[in-house]
Amino acid sequence: VGDSADYDREVQSVCPYCGVGCQLSFKIKEDRIVYVDGAGGPANENRLCVKGRFGFDYISHDHRLTKPLIRREGMPKGLNVDPARPLDTFREATWEEALAFAADGMKGRGRQIAGFGSAKCSNEEAYLFQKLIRQGFGHNNVDHCTRLCHASSVTALIENVGSGAVTATFNEIENADVAIVIGANPVENHPVAATYFKQFAKRGGKLIVMDPRGQALKRHATHMLQFLPGADVSMLNAIMHVIVEEGLADRQYIEAMTEDYDAMVAHLKGFTPEKMSALCGIDAQTLRAVARDFAGGKAGMIFWGMGISQHIHGTDNSRCLISLALMCGHIGRPGTGLHPLRGQNNVQGASDAGLVPMFLPDYQSVGDDGVRSAFTQVWNSGDFSGEDGLTVTEILDAVHAGDIRGMYILGENPAMSDPDVEHARDALARLDHLVVQDIFLTETANFADVILPASAWAEKTGTVTNTNRQVQMGRPAVPMPGDAREDWWITTELARRLGLDWPYTHPSEIFSEMKRNMRSLDNITWERLEHENAVTYPVHGPDQPGEAVVFGDAFPRPQGRAKFTPASVIAPDEVPDADYPMILTTGRQLEHWHTGSMTRRSTVLDGVEPEANCSLHPSTLRKLGTAPGGMVRLTTRRGSVELMARADRAVAPDMVFLPFAFVEAAANVLTNPALDPYGKIPEFKFSACKVEAVEVE
Ligand code: SF4
C-alpha cells in the first residue's frame, strides 16, 4: 500500500476473482498497476482480501499471450507445451489469418460445434458468446463453469422459489439474528463476505456452521456441526423434523406463501434426530438445539457453497435448505433469505446472460417458442433449436462419441477443471478444430488449433454481476499487451467471419441489446452504471435503489407461492471400500483461484502458497508412517497424483482435502464424474480414495 505520490492515476473497477464482487481502485504509474486499494462498493465497503489486494500482477506476466497463434503442421496435441516457449508448437499469425482460420474450421458445421463461455468475462461478452452458438450454429450446446459450481442450487431455486439468484444480499446478515453457513468456507473462498459474518457473530447473532471439514469460521460459531461427508439430507431433514414436531414452523407464512407443505410434513415423519444421528454423525440433542435456534430466530439467513452443490444429490441438498427457510418464514423480510455464495466474479451475470444450455437470457426457456421468437426478432435472424443443449460434461462425452467435432472455448480450462480430467483431455485431443481464447496458454490451450489472445479483466470495459445481484461497472486500468484484444471484439469479429451481421463497436451497444429481452436490467442503463458504479436488480425506477431482499409479497411462481420439495437420502456414487478406504474432497485455498492460471502467476499469492499440497489429519499421517511435509500418493479409480501432505485437524481421519489449482498434482485426475440428475453437476466433493506414503530418495 502506498500513497498518492506512488501513482499517477487511479481507476475504479471490480475484483477479478470471487463472486463477492468487491470494488477496488487500481493505482497506476506509467501504465502499470502498482498497487490496489479497496473502494466503496455496496458489497465490500472498502474491504479487500489478499487476492483482491495483491493478486494483480499476473496481467504483466511473461506468459501473457500477445499474438494470435496457429498450431504448426503435425505438432501432436497433449499437455506438452511450455508456456514460456509457445512458438515450438505454434506459429504467430495476424488477426486476419487467425480469425479466418478459426471461422473456417467451424463454418457450416451446425451441431458438430459446441462452446464453453466464461464466468470471468463481462456480461456483454457472455451474452455475445451464447448468441454466437445459438444464432451461428442453430442449437444450444453452450455452457460454462456454473455447471461445475452451483447448477444444482440454481435448479432447486428455480423449481421452488421461481428464480435462480439469491433472495437477499449477504450484507443483509446485518439485520438477521440467526444464520446458517453450510458447505461453504467463506474465510478462504469469500473472505470479504466472511468479515460480515464475523461481525454478525460478534454482535450476538447466532451463527450455525455446518461442514464436514472444520474451518476458521468455527471460532465465531454458536454451533459447529462437523457432519459426515455426503450426509446433508439426513441432517437437514432431521432438523426440519424437529421444527414440525415441536410446532416451531411459521404456519401463517406457510399458508400464505407456499404449497405442498402437507406432503413435506408426511415425508419428514421418519427423519427423527435420534434415527438420523448415526447417519449424519451429529447427536440428536445438537440437531434439536439447531432446529430451535433457527426456527426461533426473528430473522434468519442460509448461506451455502459447493459443499452443498457438488454432489449427486446437490439439488436435493438445496431443496432441503429452501424448505428449511420456507417453513420458518425466513424469506422476504430484512435479515432473511437464501444465499448460495457464487464462486467466480461473473458466474451470476454469465448465467443471467444465457450462457447455459437450457435458458436464454433471464432464464427464459429455450423450449418456449414465444421466447425464441422474441430473441430472433432482436437478433434479426431465423429460429434455432428449442431443445435443451448439452451441459459441460455431456459436451465432452459427445466429443468422445464423435457427435461434436469442433469447439470454441473462451476463458475456461476444462483440461484442469472437469472431473476425471484425463477423459476431458482425451476429448480435447480428439477434436478436429479447437479455438481457444484466453490470456495465457492454459492446459486447455495445449490442445488448441488456434489461440486468440484476449484481455485480462483489468484491461477491459464491461459490466459484471456479483453474488448479491449487483450489476457493476468494470473499467480498463491498463492497455492490453501486444496484439491482445477484448473478448467482445474477438467474438464479434469471429461472428462476422461466420456470416453474421453483428454491428457492435462498444460494449454499451451490446448492453442496450441485452436490455431489450432482459427485464432484470430494467431501470439499469450504461450511463447509470458509469455514474453509480453498481445497481442491484430488480430495480423499480431509474432513481430508485435496487431490492436487497426480494419475494416479500409473492414468488415468481404459479399463484405467487413457493414450493416444498421433499428429498430422500441417497448414498454417494462411490462409497469407500477395502481398496479405496478414504474420502477425497476438493476445493480452493485462500491464495489460489480455480485452475491457478492467474494466481500461480501472481508473485505474492504464489509466493505464499507455492507448492501442491493436500491436507490429512495428524493421526492419519502417523498411521501412514509419514509426517507433515512428507510426500503421499492419492489414488482413485480414475488415476493417481503425488504431492506434499500437510497436517490439518480440520480434516477428519478418514478424509483427504485436495486443492484443485495445481497442475502438477491435478485434483481432477482423481474426481468422480457422476452427475446430479437435475443440475448435471459432478460429485467433486466425494470420491473413494487410497492414500499411501511415498518414499523420497
Ligand atoms: Fe476479490 Fe472476492 Fe477477495 Fe473481494 S473477497 S477481494 S471479490 S477475491
XYZ file of C-alpha atoms and ligand atoms in Angstrom:
705
model
C 0.000 0.000 0.000
C 1.374 3.370 -0.941
C 0.293 6.987 -1.108
C -0.665 9.308 -3.942
C 2.975 10.045 -4.740
C 3.354 6.422 -5.857
C 0.885 6.578 -8.752
C -0.084 8.962 -11.500
C -3.711 7.889 -11.965
C -6.359 5.606 -10.439
C -9.237 3.642 -11.919
C -12.216 2.254 -10.025
C -13.271 -1.221 -11.084
C -14.189 -4.650 -9.663
C -12.052 -7.512 -8.344
C -11.464 -10.245 -10.951
C -11.696 -13.164 -8.533
C -14.670 -14.236 -6.458
C -18.398 -13.629 -6.619
C -18.372 -11.225 -3.671
C -17.635 -8.531 -6.262
C -15.508 -6.146 -4.229
C -14.955 -2.764 -5.815
C -11.351 -1.694 -5.924
C -9.170 1.124 -7.062
C -6.232 0.318 -9.326
C -3.306 2.700 -8.655
C -1.365 3.095 -11.878
C 2.031 4.505 -12.733
C 3.271 4.641 -16.305
C 0.569 2.227 -17.435
C 1.394 -0.421 -14.832
C -0.698 -1.230 -11.782
C 1.500 -0.508 -8.769
C -0.985 -1.369 -6.043
C -4.666 -1.851 -5.303
C -6.921 -0.361 -2.630
C -10.458 -1.214 -1.649
C -13.207 1.094 -2.927
C -16.653 1.821 -1.548
C -18.734 -0.760 -3.389
C -22.036 -1.974 -1.911
C -20.673 -5.478 -1.266
C -17.326 -4.614 0.294
C -17.390 -1.047 1.681
C -13.641 -0.617 1.020
C -12.593 -4.084 2.235
C -10.454 -6.442 0.161
C -8.932 -9.862 0.758
C -5.418 -10.983 -0.149
C -6.394 -11.928 -3.707
C -8.059 -8.607 -4.487
C -5.272 -6.603 -2.886
C -2.187 -8.476 -4.066
C -3.251 -10.762 -6.929
C -2.979 -8.289 -9.796
C 0.483 -8.688 -11.342
C -0.412 -11.815 -13.351
C -1.567 -9.421 -16.067
C 2.025 -8.434 -16.816
C 3.487 -11.946 -16.532
C 5.893 -13.052 -19.288
C 3.492 -15.833 -20.227
C 0.799 -13.429 -21.467
C -0.384 -14.237 -24.975
C 0.275 -11.226 -27.153
C -0.194 -12.597 -30.710
C -2.701 -14.976 -32.307
C -1.164 -18.450 -32.618
C -1.839 -21.282 -35.077
C -0.644 -24.846 -34.392
C 2.287 -25.858 -36.550
C 1.602 -28.631 -39.023
C 1.973 -32.093 -37.473
C 2.533 -30.985 -33.862
C 0.836 -33.531 -31.579
C -1.877 -32.407 -29.162
C -1.364 -33.024 -25.473
C -0.121 -31.416 -22.269
C 3.248 -30.793 -23.870
C 3.612 -27.047 -24.453
C 5.983 -24.975 -22.362
C 4.056 -21.695 -21.805
C 7.387 -19.873 -21.941
C 8.114 -21.375 -25.411
C 4.789 -21.481 -27.273
C 6.484 -20.990 -30.627
C 7.912 -24.515 -30.506
C 4.361 -25.761 -31.106
C 2.507 -22.804 -32.586
C 3.394 -20.111 -35.088
C 2.401 -16.486 -34.818
C -0.351 -15.253 -37.113
C -2.044 -11.968 -37.911
C -5.543 -11.396 -36.544
C -6.901 -11.631 -40.084
C -5.334 -15.032 -40.651
C -6.182 -16.413 -37.190
C -9.828 -15.301 -37.316
C -10.264 -16.712 -40.824
C -8.642 -19.989 -39.702
C -10.860 -20.152 -36.592
C -14.042 -19.412 -38.571
C -13.233 -21.751 -41.486
C -12.915 -24.709 -39.118
C -16.381 -24.028 -37.657
C -18.354 -22.762 -40.650
C -21.405 -24.805 -41.669
C -20.851 -27.495 -39.030
C -24.059 -26.861 -37.052
C -24.433 -29.391 -34.238
C -20.840 -30.544 -34.582
C -19.756 -27.316 -32.872
C -20.142 -26.543 -29.151
C -18.977 -23.689 -26.933
C -17.770 -23.084 -23.391
C -18.014 -19.418 -22.420
C -16.576 -17.815 -19.320
C -17.696 -16.508 -15.943
C -14.545 -14.361 -15.919
C -15.709 -12.206 -18.817
C -18.230 -9.389 -18.761
C -21.998 -9.759 -19.071
C -21.802 -8.379 -22.591
C -19.179 -10.958 -23.562
C -21.178 -13.836 -22.075
C -24.268 -12.635 -23.946
C -22.389 -12.488 -27.252
C -20.902 -15.942 -26.729
C -24.275 -17.661 -26.257
C -25.701 -15.641 -29.137
C -22.897 -16.826 -31.410
C -23.607 -20.508 -30.721
C -27.404 -20.130 -30.977
C -27.548 -17.791 -33.951
C -24.468 -19.108 -35.731
C -24.991 -22.848 -35.292
C -28.719 -23.172 -34.550
C -28.584 -25.068 -31.248
C -27.998 -24.660 -27.509
C -24.812 -26.635 -26.864
C -23.274 -23.783 -24.884
C -22.408 -23.810 -21.211
C -19.867 -22.532 -18.697
C -18.429 -23.226 -15.269
C -21.708 -22.682 -13.431
C -22.267 -26.349 -14.340
C -19.356 -27.198 -12.068
C -20.288 -24.968 -9.126
C -23.915 -24.017 -8.452
C -26.003 -25.598 -11.247
C -27.793 -27.768 -8.698
C -28.528 -24.776 -6.422
C -29.956 -22.818 -9.350
C -32.079 -25.811 -10.421
C -33.585 -26.124 -6.937
C -34.119 -22.370 -6.573
C -35.895 -22.044 -9.931
C -38.020 -25.086 -9.127
C -39.078 -23.977 -5.645
C -38.912 -20.181 -5.459
C -39.042 -19.360 -9.185
C -35.687 -17.585 -9.507
C -32.091 -18.797 -9.569
C -30.494 -15.767 -7.893
C -30.118 -15.037 -4.188
C -33.221 -13.788 -2.371
C -31.123 -11.429 -0.216
C -27.675 -9.876 -0.364
C -25.112 -11.324 2.059
C -24.846 -7.899 3.682
C -28.426 -8.425 4.922
C -26.908 -10.538 7.683
C -26.642 -7.177 9.474
C -30.411 -7.428 10.037
C -30.500 -11.128 10.966
C -30.339 -12.718 14.392
C -29.591 -16.261 13.231
C -27.689 -17.575 10.211
C -26.626 -20.951 8.840
C -23.451 -21.298 6.780
C -23.334 -24.788 5.286
C -20.955 -26.453 2.828
C -19.038 -23.205 2.447
C -15.735 -21.956 3.779
C -16.140 -18.196 3.352
C -12.994 -17.253 5.270
C -10.997 -18.841 2.419
C -13.376 -18.606 -0.524
C -15.454 -15.456 0.043
C -13.218 -13.666 2.533
C -14.845 -10.257 2.478
C -18.315 -11.772 2.930
C -16.816 -13.668 5.881
C -15.945 -10.371 7.582
C -19.674 -9.534 7.677
C -20.428 -12.985 9.103
C -17.848 -12.496 11.860
C -19.235 -9.064 12.717
C -22.713 -10.597 12.906
C -21.462 -13.191 15.415
C -19.573 -10.554 17.403
C -22.727 -8.505 17.932
C -24.538 -11.579 19.273
C -26.054 -13.190 16.170
C -26.371 -16.978 16.353
C -24.027 -18.371 13.708
C -24.534 -22.048 12.875
C -21.711 -23.509 10.797
C -22.180 -26.926 9.196
C -19.356 -28.579 7.278
C -17.649 -31.997 7.175
C -14.361 -30.089 7.339
C -13.502 -27.739 10.196
C -12.833 -24.121 9.284
C -11.861 -20.743 10.697
C -15.469 -19.531 10.997
C -15.906 -22.235 13.659
C -14.299 -19.857 16.180
C -17.248 -17.495 15.792
C -19.978 -20.144 15.686
C -22.739 -20.777 18.214
C -22.865 -24.345 16.865
C -20.310 -26.123 14.661
C -21.769 -29.274 13.121
C -18.929 -31.261 11.556
C -21.231 -33.802 9.934
C -20.285 -36.877 7.932
C -19.443 -36.158 4.277
C -22.455 -36.591 1.990
C -24.943 -36.746 4.903
C -26.513 -33.335 4.271
C -30.031 -34.580 3.501
C -30.329 -36.781 6.596
C -29.087 -33.944 8.836
C -31.301 -31.242 7.296
C -34.372 -33.477 7.248
C -33.810 -34.246 10.943
C -33.651 -30.518 11.739
C -36.869 -29.923 9.804
C -38.471 -32.908 11.538
C -37.866 -31.197 14.891
C -39.324 -27.914 13.644
C -42.516 -29.692 12.583
C -42.687 -31.982 15.635
C -42.182 -29.192 18.148
C -44.623 -26.817 16.437
C -41.892 -24.287 15.592
C -42.912 -23.800 11.950
C -44.360 -20.448 10.864
C -47.858 -21.663 9.953
C -49.093 -18.238 8.918
C -46.262 -17.796 6.421
C -46.620 -21.351 5.137
C -50.339 -20.895 4.494
C -49.969 -17.508 2.820
C -46.848 -18.078 0.722
C -46.217 -21.767 -0.014
C -47.624 -25.011 -1.400
C -47.145 -28.742 -0.736
C -46.329 -28.326 2.958
C -48.505 -31.288 3.991
C -46.551 -33.617 1.703
C -43.350 -32.296 3.276
C -44.650 -32.946 6.797
C -45.603 -36.521 5.837
C -42.173 -37.067 4.272
C -40.318 -35.819 7.346
C -42.084 -38.203 9.768
C -39.396 -40.897 9.668
C -36.449 -38.495 9.954
C -36.213 -38.314 13.723
C -32.941 -36.832 15.013
C -32.432 -39.992 17.034
C -32.504 -42.126 13.852
C -30.585 -39.655 11.660
C -27.844 -39.098 14.200
C -25.983 -42.257 13.190
C -26.256 -41.357 9.503
C -25.029 -37.773 9.803
C -22.689 -38.062 12.785
C -24.349 -35.275 14.823
C -26.021 -36.105 18.115
C -29.779 -35.727 18.381
C -29.555 -33.073 21.085
C -27.478 -30.780 18.863
C -29.837 -31.295 15.923
C -32.743 -30.294 18.156
C -30.895 -27.249 19.510
C -30.071 -26.047 15.986
C -33.679 -26.506 14.877
C -34.907 -24.423 17.827
C -32.343 -21.691 17.269
C -33.022 -21.344 13.563
C -36.817 -21.554 13.766
C -36.878 -19.375 16.881
C -34.933 -16.521 15.284
C -36.828 -13.398 14.232
C -34.825 -13.146 11.023
C -32.697 -15.963 9.633
C -30.500 -16.440 6.590
C -28.962 -19.510 4.952
C -25.671 -19.333 3.044
C -24.262 -22.267 1.137
C -21.400 -23.186 -1.120
C -20.133 -26.030 -3.206
C -20.111 -28.433 -0.285
C -23.869 -28.458 -0.842
C -23.982 -28.272 -4.615
C -21.205 -30.615 -5.816
C -22.868 -33.934 -5.014
C -25.037 -36.324 -6.986
C -27.682 -35.157 -4.504
C -26.737 -31.470 -4.831
C -30.211 -30.431 -5.994
C -31.754 -32.360 -3.082
C -29.391 -30.621 -0.659
C -30.543 -27.217 -1.916
C -34.188 -28.309 -1.852
C -33.759 -29.063 1.867
C -32.271 -25.620 2.557
C -35.092 -23.905 0.678
C -37.693 -25.926 2.612
C -35.979 -25.108 5.894
C -36.130 -21.363 5.189
C -39.739 -21.563 3.969
C -41.054 -23.462 6.981
C -39.505 -20.851 9.290
C -40.803 -17.911 7.209
C -37.213 -16.739 6.748
C -37.584 -15.265 3.245
C -38.697 -11.861 2.001
C -38.020 -9.671 5.048
C -34.906 -7.723 6.111
C -32.343 -10.129 7.547
C -33.888 -13.222 5.948
C -33.100 -15.108 2.804
C -31.428 -17.817 0.764
C -27.948 -17.102 -0.497
C -25.830 -19.568 -2.500
C -22.422 -17.873 -2.374
C -21.444 -17.670 -6.046
C -17.865 -18.547 -6.981
C -16.483 -16.641 -9.957
C -16.697 -12.865 -10.234
C -19.293 -13.084 -13.004
C -20.902 -16.502 -12.702
C -24.209 -14.843 -11.754
C -24.014 -12.473 -14.708
C -22.920 -15.106 -17.229
C -25.861 -17.291 -16.181
C -28.238 -14.311 -16.315
C -26.909 -13.575 -19.818
C -27.932 -17.028 -21.084
C -24.621 -18.868 -21.063
C -26.429 -22.107 -20.195
C -27.872 -24.793 -22.456
C -31.470 -24.676 -21.279
C -32.056 -20.958 -20.847
C -31.828 -17.811 -22.916
C -31.003 -14.580 -21.046
C -33.004 -14.059 -17.833
C -33.630 -17.821 -17.520
C -36.194 -17.827 -20.326
C -36.672 -21.368 -21.552
C -35.198 -22.265 -24.940
C -38.191 -24.588 -25.391
C -40.675 -21.693 -25.389
C -41.477 -20.690 -28.996
C -42.518 -17.173 -27.946
C -39.252 -16.616 -26.088
C -37.136 -17.772 -29.027
C -39.135 -15.595 -31.360
C -38.542 -12.526 -29.131
C -34.800 -13.147 -29.362
C -34.681 -13.885 -33.075
C -36.577 -10.634 -33.688
C -33.933 -8.666 -31.793
C -31.173 -10.663 -33.491
C -32.841 -10.284 -36.880
C -32.261 -13.956 -37.618
C -34.066 -17.267 -38.160
C -35.218 -19.685 -35.457
C -32.867 -22.041 -33.633
C -33.455 -25.326 -31.817
C -35.962 -25.425 -28.955
C -34.245 -28.466 -27.446
C -32.134 -28.031 -24.300
C -28.466 -28.177 -25.237
C -25.793 -30.375 -23.705
C -24.028 -29.412 -20.478
C -20.247 -29.155 -19.897
C -19.546 -32.820 -19.184
C -22.171 -34.002 -21.696
C -20.461 -31.971 -24.427
C -17.156 -33.715 -23.747
C -18.918 -37.099 -23.767
C -20.410 -36.138 -27.140
C -16.879 -35.410 -28.398
C -15.866 -38.942 -27.399
C -18.953 -40.263 -29.201
C -17.925 -38.377 -32.360
C -21.043 -36.164 -32.371
C -19.172 -32.936 -31.591
C -16.075 -32.295 -33.723
C -15.202 -28.668 -33.016
C -15.234 -26.315 -30.012
C -14.875 -22.651 -29.209
C -13.615 -22.259 -25.619
C -13.351 -18.795 -24.133
C -11.611 -18.325 -20.782
C -12.393 -21.807 -19.439
C -9.924 -24.526 -18.686
C -11.668 -27.913 -18.902
C -8.291 -29.661 -19.189
C -7.952 -28.810 -15.478
C -11.459 -28.130 -14.206
C -13.511 -31.093 -15.377
C -13.987 -34.245 -13.307
C -11.994 -37.295 -14.422
C -9.854 -34.807 -16.293
C -7.965 -37.345 -18.412
C -11.319 -38.097 -20.069
C -11.726 -34.354 -20.721
C -8.161 -34.052 -22.074
C -8.735 -37.055 -24.378
C -11.876 -35.362 -25.672
C -10.000 -32.116 -26.407
C -7.280 -34.068 -28.235
C -9.904 -35.748 -30.446
C -11.447 -32.531 -31.747
C -10.909 -31.670 -35.420
C -10.917 -27.993 -34.577
C -10.412 -26.261 -31.246
C -10.440 -22.474 -30.922
C -9.203 -21.236 -27.530
C -9.463 -17.600 -26.483
C -7.549 -16.763 -23.321
C -4.901 -14.611 -21.698
C -2.434 -17.476 -21.061
C -1.512 -20.689 -22.785
C -3.650 -22.723 -20.380
C -3.697 -26.510 -20.164
C -6.729 -26.383 -22.489
C -4.835 -24.211 -24.981
C -2.280 -27.042 -25.193
C -4.909 -28.825 -27.311
C -5.870 -25.833 -29.478
C -5.601 -25.489 -33.234
C -5.753 -21.733 -32.944
C -5.314 -19.455 -29.907
C -6.772 -15.960 -29.778
C -5.027 -13.645 -27.267
C -7.588 -11.941 -25.042
C -7.778 -9.185 -22.444
C -7.381 -9.570 -18.690
C -10.123 -8.101 -16.521
C -8.098 -5.007 -15.619
C -7.792 -4.233 -19.335
C -11.437 -4.313 -20.335
C -14.665 -2.343 -20.248
C -17.810 -4.174 -19.237
C -20.371 -4.980 -16.573
C -20.300 -7.898 -14.107
C -22.920 -9.176 -11.671
C -21.900 -10.433 -8.252
C -23.463 -12.941 -5.881
C -25.684 -10.126 -4.491
C -27.381 -9.411 -7.885
C -25.373 -6.169 -8.062
C -24.525 -5.190 -11.642
C -21.218 -3.313 -11.506
C -19.113 -1.369 -13.980
C -15.640 -2.661 -14.808
C -13.211 -0.179 -16.304
C -9.898 -0.647 -18.086
C -6.911 0.319 -15.967
C -4.022 -0.514 -18.275
C -3.569 -1.219 -22.005
C -3.616 -4.756 -23.383
C -0.215 -6.234 -24.198
C 0.893 -6.628 -27.826
C -1.952 -7.626 -30.138
C -4.276 -8.919 -27.400
C -7.895 -7.785 -27.822
C -11.036 -7.515 -25.695
C -13.150 -10.674 -25.781
C -16.279 -8.947 -27.113
C -14.232 -7.674 -30.068
C -12.813 -11.134 -30.835
C -16.227 -12.850 -30.649
C -17.744 -10.144 -32.848
C -15.009 -10.479 -35.471
C -15.381 -14.263 -35.426
C -19.171 -13.923 -35.842
C -18.670 -11.664 -38.857
C -16.455 -14.280 -40.475
C -19.152 -16.860 -39.809
C -21.515 -14.715 -41.854
C -23.359 -12.945 -39.026
C -24.140 -9.290 -39.388
C -23.015 -8.004 -35.974
C -22.683 -4.234 -35.694
C -21.101 -3.759 -32.251
C -18.382 -1.185 -31.794
C -18.580 -0.816 -27.976
C -19.841 -2.950 -25.041
C -22.509 -0.327 -24.254
C -24.258 -1.250 -27.535
C -24.324 -4.914 -26.500
C -25.716 -3.943 -23.082
C -28.511 -1.967 -24.799
C -29.399 -5.020 -26.885
C -29.452 -7.239 -23.768
C -31.940 -4.896 -22.101
C -34.492 -5.472 -24.877
C -35.219 -9.011 -23.667
C -33.957 -8.945 -20.067
C -36.464 -7.477 -17.605
C -33.877 -7.909 -14.819
C -31.989 -4.983 -16.377
C -34.994 -2.629 -16.358
C -34.001 0.778 -14.992
C -30.297 -0.095 -15.236
C -28.550 1.798 -18.004
C -24.931 2.010 -19.059
C -24.930 5.686 -18.110
C -26.353 4.939 -14.680
C -23.658 2.323 -14.054
C -20.951 4.719 -15.202
C -22.254 7.222 -12.697
C -23.240 4.951 -9.740
C -20.771 2.047 -10.323
C -23.278 -0.571 -9.070
C -27.040 -1.134 -9.190
C -28.827 -4.090 -7.603
C -31.536 -5.813 -9.630
C -34.511 -5.827 -9.576
C -34.864 -2.060 -9.501
C -38.211 -0.368 -9.974
C -37.306 3.113 -11.143
C -34.398 4.972 -12.732
C -33.758 6.849 -9.485
C -34.505 4.029 -7.074
C -32.051 1.703 -5.395
C -32.483 -1.967 -6.248
C -34.040 -4.514 -3.911
C -31.625 -6.110 -1.463
C -34.371 -8.522 -0.369
C -36.933 -9.982 -2.763
C -40.149 -12.040 -2.621
C -41.738 -10.280 0.335
C -45.183 -10.299 -1.306
C -45.065 -13.133 -3.808
C -42.747 -15.582 -5.528
C -42.364 -15.650 -9.321
C -44.219 -18.969 -9.459
C -47.819 -20.034 -10.141
C -50.151 -18.298 -7.639
C -47.103 -16.495 -6.285
C -46.319 -19.419 -3.963
C -43.018 -21.129 -3.224
C -42.941 -24.906 -3.091
C -41.731 -27.600 -0.702
C -39.946 -30.451 -2.477
C -39.062 -33.371 -0.194
C -35.677 -35.050 -0.547
C -34.725 -38.614 0.325
C -31.336 -39.874 1.435
C -29.121 -41.041 -1.448
C -25.688 -42.573 -0.860
C -22.688 -41.009 -2.612
C -21.972 -42.541 -6.004
C -18.741 -44.133 -4.797
C -18.707 -45.421 -1.230
C -15.294 -46.171 0.380
C -14.340 -49.852 0.428
C -11.313 -52.024 1.227
C -9.420 -50.872 -1.892
C -10.281 -47.180 -1.580
C -10.997 -46.645 2.126
C -10.701 -42.834 2.400
C -12.904 -39.963 1.237
C -11.380 -37.434 -1.138
C -12.846 -33.937 -1.204
C -11.599 -30.991 -3.276
C -11.805 -27.213 -3.014
C -9.961 -23.900 -3.118
C -7.364 -22.298 -0.869
C -7.360 -18.649 0.150
C -4.401 -17.702 -2.065
C -5.250 -19.679 -5.185
C -8.013 -19.367 -7.650
C -9.580 -22.215 -9.568
C -7.193 -23.789 -12.096
C -4.378 -21.479 -10.992
C -3.831 -19.761 -14.351
C -3.963 -16.308 -12.703
C -2.927 -16.792 -9.084
C 0.010 -19.073 -9.829
C 1.351 -16.209 -11.910
C 0.784 -13.665 -9.125
C 4.024 -13.029 -7.241
C 2.590 -12.541 -3.760
C -0.076 -15.248 -3.913
C 2.162 -17.923 -5.394
C 4.933 -16.868 -3.027
C 2.692 -17.597 -0.044
C 1.355 -20.900 -1.398
C 3.838 -22.177 -3.994
C 3.511 -25.935 -3.837
C 0.870 -28.581 -4.483
C -0.364 -29.933 -1.166
C -3.124 -31.937 0.429
C -4.422 -31.953 3.999
C -4.668 -35.015 6.240
C -5.428 -35.439 9.916
C -2.229 -35.829 12.036
C -3.385 -39.295 13.150
C -3.726 -40.352 9.504
C -0.213 -39.144 8.755
C 1.104 -41.144 11.707
C -0.768 -44.231 10.534
C 0.776 -43.829 7.089
C 4.214 -43.628 8.666
C 4.886 -40.126 7.422
C 4.957 -36.598 8.810
C 3.854 -33.092 7.732
C 5.821 -32.209 4.601
C 6.099 -35.853 3.552
C 5.046 -36.986 0.091
C 1.887 -39.049 -0.367
C 0.215 -40.738 -3.305
C -3.565 -40.339 -3.704
C -5.269 -42.902 -5.917
C -8.878 -43.260 -7.043
C -10.464 -45.406 -9.745
C -9.531 -42.639 -12.241
C -5.809 -42.149 -11.518
C -3.070 -41.121 -9.071
C -1.253 -37.958 -8.045
C 1.728 -37.473 -5.732
C 2.163 -34.391 -3.606
C 3.182 -32.979 -0.250
C 0.950 -33.660 2.783
C 0.025 -31.186 5.484
C -1.290 -31.946 8.933
C -4.719 -30.451 9.481
C -7.018 -31.266 12.392
C -9.940 -29.737 10.474
C -9.940 -32.800 8.208
C -11.490 -35.990 9.608
C -9.144 -39.006 9.965
C -10.818 -40.839 7.049
C -10.706 -37.852 4.716
C -8.217 -36.046 2.477
C -8.675 -32.476 1.240
C -7.062 -31.598 -2.087
C -6.954 -28.067 -3.593
C -7.501 -28.031 -7.360
C -5.216 -25.199 -8.531
C -2.051 -27.263 -9.084
C -1.441 -28.847 -12.494
C 1.466 -30.933 -11.173
C -0.971 -32.816 -8.911
C -4.266 -32.075 -10.632
C -7.159 -32.899 -8.292
C -9.457 -33.694 -11.164
C -7.305 -36.604 -12.289
C -8.987 -38.232 -9.287
C -12.542 -36.891 -9.115
C -15.706 -38.790 -9.932
C -17.689 -37.588 -12.984
C -21.006 -38.995 -11.677
C -23.696 -36.302 -12.115
C -26.598 -34.952 -10.106
C -29.551 -35.909 -12.353
C -31.233 -32.479 -12.138
C -28.438 -29.880 -12.115
C -25.991 -32.160 -14.031
C -23.216 -31.157 -11.629
C -20.395 -33.656 -10.928
C -19.721 -35.114 -7.476
C -16.446 -33.247 -6.873
C -16.913 -33.383 -3.117
C -16.860 -37.141 -2.627
C -14.667 -39.838 -4.194
C -13.398 -43.073 -2.675
C -9.632 -42.795 -2.411
C -6.491 -44.640 -1.296
C -3.638 -42.727 0.391
C -0.075 -44.073 0.655
C 3.173 -42.567 1.842
C 5.800 -42.204 -0.886
C 9.468 -42.837 -0.196
C 11.578 -39.922 -1.430
C 15.158 -40.869 -2.341
Fe -11.858 -10.234 -4.607
Fe -13.544 -11.948 -3.501
Fe -11.404 -11.130 -2.168
Fe -13.405 -9.455 -2.624
S -13.483 -11.294 -1.364
S -11.229 -9.011 -2.831
S -14.092 -10.121 -4.657
S -11.420 -12.366 -4.048
